[in-house]
Coordinates of C-alpha atoms and ligand atoms in Angstrom, one line a residue:
X11 CA 149.1 50.5 131.1
X12 CA 150.9 53.6 132.3
X13 CA 153.3 53.7 135.3
X14 CA 152.8 52.5 138.8
X15 CA 150.5 55.2 140.1
X16 CA 148.2 53.3 142.3
X17 CA 148.2 51.1 145.2
X18 CA 148.0 47.6 143.7
X19 CA 145.5 48.6 141.1
X20 CA 146.5 49.6 137.6
X21 CA 144.7 52.9 136.9
X22 CA 144.4 54.3 133.5
X23 CA 145.3 57.8 134.6
X24 CA 148.6 59.3 133.5
X25 CA 152.0 59.3 135.2
X26 CA 151.1 62.6 136.6
X27 CA 150.0 60.8 139.7
X28 CA 152.4 59.6 142.3
X29 CA 150.0 58.0 144.8
X30 CA 147.0 55.8 144.6
X31 CA 143.6 56.7 145.7
X32 CA 142.6 56.5 149.4
X33 CA 140.7 53.2 149.6
X34 CA 137.5 54.9 150.9
X35 CA 137.7 57.5 148.1
X36 CA 138.2 54.7 145.6
X37 CA 135.0 53.2 146.8
X38 CA 133.2 56.5 146.9
X39 CA 134.4 57.4 143.4
X40 CA 133.6 54.1 141.7
X41 CA 130.6 53.5 139.6
X42 CA 131.4 50.0 138.5
X43 CA 129.0 48.6 141.1
X44 CA 126.1 49.9 138.9
X45 CA 127.5 50.9 135.5
X46 CA 128.3 47.3 134.9
X47 CA 124.7 47.4 133.6
X48 CA 126.1 49.2 130.6
X49 CA 128.6 46.5 129.6
X50 CA 126.8 45.5 126.4
X51 CA 126.4 49.1 125.3
X52 CA 130.0 49.9 126.2
X53 CA 131.2 47.1 124.0
X54 CA 128.9 48.1 121.2
X55 CA 130.1 51.7 121.5
X56 CA 133.8 50.6 121.4
X57 CA 133.3 48.2 118.5
X58 CA 131.7 51.0 116.5
X59 CA 134.4 53.4 117.5
X60 CA 137.2 51.0 116.5
X61 CA 135.5 50.4 113.1
X62 CA 135.3 54.1 112.5
X63 CA 138.9 54.7 113.5
X64 CA 140.0 52.0 111.0
X65 CA 137.7 53.3 108.3
X66 CA 139.1 56.8 108.8
X67 CA 142.7 55.4 108.6
X68 CA 143.5 56.4 112.2
X69 CA 144.3 52.8 112.9
X70 CA 144.9 50.0 110.4
X71 CA 142.1 47.7 109.5
X72 CA 144.1 44.8 111.1
X73 CA 144.3 46.7 114.3
X74 CA 140.6 47.5 114.0
X75 CA 139.7 43.9 113.6
X76 CA 141.9 42.8 116.4
X77 CA 140.3 45.3 118.8
X78 CA 136.8 44.4 117.7
X79 CA 137.5 40.7 118.2
X80 CA 139.0 41.4 121.6
X81 CA 135.9 43.3 122.6
X82 CA 133.8 40.3 121.5
X83 CA 135.9 38.0 123.6
X84 CA 135.1 40.2 126.6
X85 CA 131.4 39.8 125.7
X86 CA 131.7 36.1 125.7
X87 CA 133.7 36.1 128.9
X88 CA 130.9 38.1 130.5
X89 CA 128.3 35.7 129.3
X90 CA 130.2 33.0 131.1
X91 CA 130.5 35.1 134.2
X92 CA 134.2 35.4 133.7
X93 CA 134.4 39.2 133.3
X94 CA 134.4 40.4 136.9
X95 CA 135.7 44.0 137.3
X96 CA 136.8 45.2 140.7
X97 CA 136.5 48.5 142.5
X98 CA 140.0 49.4 141.2
X99 CA 138.5 49.5 137.7
X100 CA 136.5 52.5 138.8
X101 CA 133.9 52.2 136.0
X102 CA 132.8 50.1 133.1
X103 CA 134.8 52.0 130.6
X104 CA 138.1 51.5 132.4
X105 CA 137.2 47.9 133.2
X106 CA 136.7 47.1 129.5
X107 CA 139.8 48.9 128.4
X108 CA 141.9 47.2 131.1
X109 CA 140.6 43.8 130.1
X110 CA 141.2 44.5 126.5
X111 CA 144.8 45.5 127.2
X112 CA 145.3 42.3 129.2
X113 CA 144.0 40.3 126.2
X114 CA 145.6 42.1 123.3
X115 CA 148.6 44.0 124.7
X116 CA 149.6 47.3 123.2
X117 CA 147.2 47.5 120.2
X118 CA 144.3 47.8 122.7
X119 CA 145.8 51.1 123.9
X120 CA 144.8 52.6 120.5
X121 CA 141.1 52.2 121.2
X122 CA 140.6 55.3 123.2
X123 CA 142.0 57.5 120.4
X124 CA 139.8 60.5 119.7
X125 CA 137.3 59.9 122.4
X126 CA 136.8 60.4 126.2
X127 CA 134.9 58.6 128.8
X128 CA 132.6 61.7 128.8
X129 CA 131.2 61.1 125.3
X130 CA 131.5 57.3 125.9
X131 CA 129.3 57.2 128.9
X132 CA 126.8 59.5 127.2
X133 CA 126.7 57.1 124.3
X134 CA 126.4 54.0 126.4
X135 CA 123.6 55.5 128.5
X136 CA 121.6 56.5 125.4
X137 CA 122.0 53.1 123.8
X138 CA 120.9 51.5 127.0
X139 CA 117.8 53.7 127.5
X140 CA 116.8 53.4 123.8
X141 CA 116.6 49.6 124.2
X142 CA 114.7 50.0 127.5
X143 CA 112.2 52.3 125.8
X144 CA 111.6 49.8 123.0
X145 CA 111.2 46.9 125.4
X146 CA 109.0 49.0 127.7
X147 CA 106.7 49.8 124.9
X148 CA 105.9 46.1 124.4
X149 CA 105.0 45.9 128.1
X150 CA 102.7 48.9 127.9
X151 CA 101.0 47.3 124.9
X152 CA 100.6 44.1 127.0
X153 CA 98.9 46.2 129.7
X154 CA 96.7 47.9 127.2
X155 CA 95.7 44.5 125.9
X156 CA 95.0 43.2 129.4
X157 CA 92.7 46.2 130.0
X158 CA 91.1 45.8 126.6
X159 CA 90.3 42.1 127.2
X160 CA 88.6 43.0 130.5
X161 CA 86.8 45.8 128.7
X162 CA 85.5 43.5 126.0
X163 CA 84.3 41.1 128.6
X164 CA 82.4 43.9 130.3
X165 CA 80.8 45.8 127.5
X166 CA 77.4 45.3 129.2
X167 CA 78.5 45.5 132.8
X168 CA 77.6 48.7 134.6
X169 CA 79.6 50.3 137.5
X170 CA 78.9 53.4 139.5
X171 CA 80.8 56.3 138.1
X172 CA 82.1 58.7 140.7
X173 CA 83.1 62.3 141.1
X174 CA 84.5 63.4 144.5
X175 CA 84.3 59.6 145.2
X176 CA 80.6 60.1 145.5
X177 CA 78.2 58.2 143.3
X178 CA 77.6 60.4 140.2
X179 CA 76.3 58.5 137.2
X180 CA 76.5 54.9 136.2
X181 CA 78.9 54.0 133.4
X182 CA 79.7 51.0 131.4
X183 CA 82.7 49.2 133.0
X184 CA 84.3 48.9 129.6
X185 CA 84.2 52.7 129.4
X186 CA 86.0 53.0 132.7
X187 CA 88.7 50.6 131.7
X188 CA 89.1 52.3 128.3
X189 CA 90.0 55.5 130.1
X190 CA 93.2 53.8 131.3
X191 CA 94.0 52.5 127.8
X192 CA 93.9 56.2 126.7
X193 CA 96.3 57.2 129.5
X194 CA 98.7 54.5 128.6
X195 CA 98.6 55.5 125.0
X196 CA 99.7 59.0 126.1
X197 CA 102.5 57.3 128.1
X198 CA 103.6 55.4 125.0
X199 CA 103.5 58.5 122.8
X200 CA 105.6 60.4 125.4
X201 CA 108.2 57.7 125.5
X202 CA 108.4 57.7 121.7
X203 CA 108.9 61.5 121.8
X204 CA 111.6 61.1 124.4
X205 CA 113.2 58.5 122.3
X206 CA 113.8 61.0 119.5
X207 CA 116.1 62.9 121.8
X208 CA 117.7 59.8 123.3
X209 CA 118.6 58.6 119.8
X210 CA 121.3 61.2 119.2
X211 CA 125.0 60.4 119.2
X212 CA 127.4 62.4 121.5
X213 CA 130.3 60.1 120.4
X214 CA 133.2 62.1 119.1
X215 CA 132.5 65.1 121.2
X216 CA 135.5 63.7 123.2
X217 CA 136.2 65.4 126.5
X218 CA 134.2 68.5 125.7
X219 CA 135.7 70.3 122.7
X220 CA 135.9 67.7 120.0
X221 CA 139.2 66.3 118.8
X222 CA 142.0 66.9 116.4
X223 CA 142.0 63.3 115.4
X224 CA 140.3 62.9 111.9
X225 CA 137.2 61.0 113.1
X226 CA 133.8 60.6 111.4
X227 CA 131.0 61.1 113.9
X228 CA 128.3 60.3 111.4
X229 CA 129.9 56.9 110.9
X230 CA 129.7 55.9 114.5
X231 CA 126.2 57.3 114.7
X232 CA 125.2 55.2 111.8
X233 CA 126.8 52.1 113.1
X234 CA 125.1 52.5 116.5
X235 CA 121.7 53.2 114.9
X236 CA 121.5 56.8 116.1
X237 CA 119.4 59.1 113.9
X238 CA 121.8 62.0 114.1
X239 CA 124.7 63.5 116.1
X240 CA 124.7 66.3 118.7
X241 CA 125.7 69.5 116.9
X242 CA 127.6 71.0 119.8
X243 CA 130.3 69.0 121.6
X244 CA 129.9 70.7 124.9
X245 CA 126.1 70.1 124.9
X246 CA 126.8 66.5 123.8
X247 CA 128.8 65.6 126.9
X248 CA 126.7 67.6 129.4
X249 CA 123.2 66.9 128.3
X250 CA 121.1 64.7 130.6
X251 CA 117.8 66.2 129.7
X252 CA 116.8 62.9 128.2
X253 CA 117.3 61.2 131.5
X254 CA 115.1 63.7 133.2
X255 CA 112.5 63.5 130.4
X256 CA 112.4 59.8 130.6
X257 CA 111.9 59.8 134.4
X258 CA 109.2 62.4 134.1
X259 CA 107.4 60.2 131.6
X260 CA 107.9 57.2 133.8
X261 CA 106.5 59.2 136.7
X262 CA 103.3 59.7 134.8
X263 CA 103.1 56.0 134.1
X264 CA 103.4 55.5 137.8
X265 CA 100.6 58.1 138.4
X266 CA 98.4 56.2 136.0
X267 CA 99.2 52.8 137.5
X268 CA 98.6 54.1 141.0
X269 CA 95.2 55.5 140.1
X270 CA 94.1 52.1 138.9
X271 CA 95.8 50.4 141.8
X272 CA 93.9 52.7 144.2
X273 CA 90.6 51.8 142.5
X274 CA 91.3 48.1 142.7
X275 CA 92.2 48.4 146.4
X276 CA 88.9 50.2 147.1
X277 CA 87.0 47.8 144.9
X278 CA 88.4 44.8 146.7
X279 CA 87.4 46.1 150.1
X280 CA 84.4 44.6 151.9
X281 CA 82.7 48.0 151.6
X282 CA 82.8 48.0 147.8
X283 CA 83.1 44.3 147.0
X284 CA 83.2 45.2 143.3
X285 CA 86.1 42.8 142.6
X286 CA 87.5 39.6 143.9
X287 CA 91.3 39.1 143.8
X288 CA 92.6 35.7 142.7
X289 CA 94.8 33.7 145.0
X290 CA 97.7 34.2 142.6
X291 CA 97.7 37.9 143.0
X292 CA 96.7 38.4 146.7
X293 CA 98.4 37.7 149.9
X294 CA 97.4 36.6 153.4
X295 CA 98.0 38.0 156.8
X296 CA 100.3 36.4 159.3
X297 CA 97.9 37.0 162.1
X298 CA 94.3 37.3 160.8
X299 CA 93.3 34.1 159.0
X300 CA 90.4 35.7 157.2
X301 CA 92.5 38.4 155.4
X302 CA 93.2 38.6 151.7
X303 CA 95.3 41.6 151.0
X304 CA 95.8 43.6 147.8
X305 CA 99.6 43.8 148.3
X306 CA 100.2 44.0 144.5
X307 CA 98.3 47.3 143.8
X308 CA 99.4 48.7 147.2
X309 CA 103.1 48.1 146.2
X310 CA 102.5 49.7 142.9
X311 CA 101.0 52.7 144.6
X312 CA 103.8 52.8 147.1
X313 CA 106.6 52.6 144.5
X314 CA 105.5 55.9 143.0
X315 CA 107.6 57.6 145.7
X316 CA 110.8 56.0 144.4
X317 CA 110.2 57.1 140.8
X318 CA 109.0 60.6 141.7
X319 CA 112.0 60.9 144.0
X320 CA 114.4 60.0 141.2
X321 CA 112.9 62.7 139.1
X322 CA 113.4 65.3 141.8
X323 CA 116.9 63.9 142.5
X324 CA 117.9 64.2 138.8
X325 CA 116.6 67.7 138.4
X326 CA 118.5 68.7 141.6
X327 CA 121.6 67.0 140.4
X328 CA 121.5 68.9 137.1
X329 CA 120.7 72.3 138.3
X330 CA 123.5 74.8 138.4
X331 CA 126.1 72.5 136.8
X332 CA 128.6 74.5 134.8
X333 CA 129.5 73.3 131.3
X334 CA 130.6 70.7 130.4
X335 CA 131.0 67.3 132.0
X336 CA 130.9 67.1 135.8
X337 CA 131.2 64.0 137.9
X338 CA 127.8 64.8 139.3
X339 CA 126.5 63.1 136.2
X340 CA 127.6 59.8 137.5
X341 CA 124.6 60.1 139.9
X342 CA 122.2 59.9 136.9
X343 CA 122.7 56.1 136.6
X344 CA 121.3 54.6 139.7
X345 CA 118.3 56.9 139.5
X346 CA 117.6 56.0 135.9
X347 CA 118.2 52.3 136.4
X348 CA 115.9 52.2 139.3
X349 CA 113.3 54.4 137.6
X350 CA 113.3 52.1 134.6
X351 CA 113.3 48.9 136.7
X352 CA 110.6 50.0 139.1
X353 CA 108.3 51.3 136.4
X354 CA 108.7 48.3 134.2
X355 CA 108.1 45.9 137.1
X356 CA 105.0 47.8 138.1
X357 CA 103.6 47.7 134.6
X358 CA 104.2 44.0 134.5
X359 CA 102.6 43.4 137.9
X360 CA 99.5 45.4 136.9
X361 CA 99.3 43.5 133.6
X362 CA 99.2 40.2 135.5
X363 CA 96.6 41.6 137.9
X364 CA 94.4 42.5 135.0
X365 CA 95.1 39.2 133.1
X366 CA 94.5 36.8 135.9
X367 CA 94.3 38.5 139.3
X368 CA 90.9 40.2 139.3
X369 CA 87.3 39.2 138.8
X370 CA 84.6 41.7 138.7
X371 CA 81.6 40.9 140.9
X372 CA 78.9 41.6 138.3
X373 CA 76.0 41.0 140.7
X374 CA 77.3 43.5 143.3
X375 CA 77.9 45.9 140.5
X376 CA 74.4 45.5 139.1
X377 CA 72.8 46.1 142.5
X378 CA 75.2 49.0 143.2
X379 CA 74.0 51.0 140.2
X380 CA 70.4 50.2 141.0
X381 CA 70.3 51.5 144.5
X382 CA 71.1 55.2 144.4
X383 CA 70.1 58.5 142.9
X384 CA 72.7 58.3 140.1
X385 CA 69.8 58.5 137.6
X386 CA 68.7 62.0 138.9
X387 CA 70.4 63.8 136.0
X388 CA 68.3 61.8 133.6
X389 CA 65.1 63.1 135.2
X390 CA 66.4 66.6 134.6
X391 CA 67.3 65.8 131.0
X392 CA 63.9 64.3 130.6
X393 CA 62.3 67.5 131.8
X394 CA 64.6 69.5 129.5
X395 CA 63.2 67.4 126.6
X396 CA 59.7 68.6 127.7
X397 CA 60.8 72.2 127.3
X398 CA 61.7 73.0 130.9
X399 CA 64.9 75.1 131.2
X400 CA 67.8 73.0 132.7
X401 CA 68.3 75.0 135.9
X402 CA 64.6 74.8 136.8
X403 CA 64.6 71.1 136.0
X404 CA 67.7 70.6 138.2
X405 CA 66.0 72.4 141.1
X406 CA 62.9 70.4 140.7
X407 CA 64.7 67.1 140.7
X408 CA 66.6 68.3 143.8
X409 CA 63.3 68.6 145.6
X410 CA 62.2 65.2 144.4
X411 CA 65.5 63.6 145.6
X412 CA 65.1 65.3 149.0
X413 CA 61.6 64.0 149.5
X414 CA 62.7 60.5 148.5
X415 CA 65.5 60.5 151.0
X416 CA 63.1 61.7 153.7
X417 CA 60.8 58.8 152.9
X418 CA 63.6 56.2 152.4
X419 CA 62.8 55.4 148.8
X420 CA 64.4 55.7 145.4
X421 CA 63.2 57.7 142.3
X422 CA 61.9 54.5 140.7
X423 CA 59.6 53.9 143.7
X424 CA 57.5 57.1 143.1
X425 CA 54.2 56.5 141.4
X426 CA 53.2 58.5 138.2
X427 CA 50.7 60.5 140.4
X428 CA 53.5 61.4 142.8
X429 CA 55.7 62.5 139.9
X430 CA 52.9 64.5 138.4
X431 CA 52.6 66.2 141.8
X432 CA 56.0 67.6 141.2
X433 CA 55.6 68.3 137.5
X434 CA 52.5 67.7 135.4
X435 CA 54.3 67.1 132.1
X436 CA 55.9 63.9 133.4
X437 CA 54.5 60.8 131.7
X438 CA 54.8 57.0 132.1
X439 CA 57.8 57.0 129.7
X440 CA 60.0 58.5 132.5
X441 CA 60.2 55.2 134.3
X442 CA 62.0 53.6 131.4
X443 CA 64.6 56.3 131.5
X444 CA 65.4 55.6 135.2
X445 CA 66.6 52.1 134.6
X446 CA 70.4 52.1 134.9
X447 CA 71.0 50.4 131.5
X448 CA 68.9 53.1 129.9
X449 CA 70.7 55.8 131.8
X450 CA 74.0 54.5 130.3
X451 CA 72.6 53.9 126.9
X452 CA 71.4 57.5 126.7
X453 CA 74.9 59.0 127.0
X454 CA 75.5 58.9 123.2
X455 CA 77.5 62.1 122.9
X456 CA 80.9 61.4 121.3
X457 CA 83.3 60.0 124.0
X458 CA 80.3 59.1 126.2
X459 CA 79.5 55.9 127.9
X460 CA 76.6 54.7 125.7
X461 CA 77.0 51.1 124.7
X462 CA 77.3 51.9 121.0
X463 CA 79.9 54.5 121.7
X464 CA 81.9 52.1 123.8
X465 CA 81.6 49.4 121.2
X466 CA 83.1 51.9 118.6
X467 CA 86.0 52.5 121.0
X468 CA 86.6 48.8 121.7
X469 CA 86.7 48.2 117.9
X470 CA 89.1 51.1 117.5
X471 CA 91.5 49.8 120.1
X472 CA 91.2 46.2 119.0
X473 CA 92.2 47.3 115.5
X474 CA 95.0 49.5 116.8
X475 CA 96.5 47.1 119.2
X476 CA 96.1 44.0 117.0
X477 CA 94.8 40.8 118.5
Ligands
LIG18 N1 131.7 56.9 135.6 C1 131.6 58.2 134.9 C2 130.1 58.6 134.8 O1 129.3 57.8 135.1 C3 132.2 58.1 133.5 C4 132.7 59.3 133.0 C5 133.8 59.8 133.8 N2 134.4 60.9 133.2 C6 135.3 61.6 133.9 N3 135.9 62.6 133.2 N4 135.7 61.3 135.1 O2 129.8 59.7 134.6

């Protein structure tokens, strides 16, 4: 490597420098502590680049092969734990290049022809995120399947449906769970959409302006599986929109997870008692021997802050940056890595919760839907079917509910005579409509909670997700 510019370490910078970095600034500047995560992608990127350089006649094919083999040696050294960059390497790109030079000598110094760390890091990051998105999709499918299995087991189970967290109308539990499958599908679709913009190659944009070396950007793009190349070299090295977009999509995943987490926390409380948590997914208290705590969903709820924070941090890091590459971009990595790691771990935890951590208390649920006024709308709908305008029916039922509350009874406790006292058109058939199962079964509008509608949706998802 070039002249003795640093204190003990062998920097890749030019002989322009007389002095090494201040040790604290070396630490401050270095990204190797976290961009070591990009090792595999950095090797892939360099292997493709070397192949292209040799195909284009910039280096000989013997040199190309030697460099590629050297990079594979680094890969196997890393697999054995023998590749251990130090702070002096600054980042993964320098670390790999330095090791390659140590292995191969001067031929390795040809690798960086026609590229810069600026297009290199953008390439590595995109390759890394693309793989993460693909793996993540499988985890989202696992979660959808876990929800679907619970839904299929509870096609006949009813649960109070809430608005304003006040009992509103009973619904089929499967319907409730299917709502989350829909949310997760939107998350999957969003990630696929983001992926189309992740999957573009910035390689060959070089520092910012392109290069005079006769490279073939389409060649490296093809070798690395990118669908196309960035059209503008300055945009190529300074675009981190895809990192922001991914983190925004991940934030929505966390929103969805935390909504379900919150429901589970409520349901597991003594007050609701709608679910029991299995020992494998609940924790105890160090003080109170009777406690069984829902730490898992609480943590998922709590981890939202990290991911949302990263989104805010990334947007702030990007704003106002002049073209083209700025070192600020180095700050994208820890945020992205943690957003990916946190979201994936949260999805996995919630999958396990649904798979083996939760049991619905069907008896409590059955009595919950049978002990309130959540069938009041059905009386109004019944009156509408008798020709009474909805608003009048609504007012009338309001009076009925009020009198029931005063007398400490439910709608089903009124006799036919008492009903007729409120409205003479009411007949014996009203009683059937007040039964919770009938209330649910009657909601047959498309997208409604009627059993037949829910069964259609279960079939739809079973087919879509496979078995
Ligand atoms: N470690 C740097 C980053 O993460 C790599 C690119 C450095 N480029 C530069 N011109 N200093 O962004």
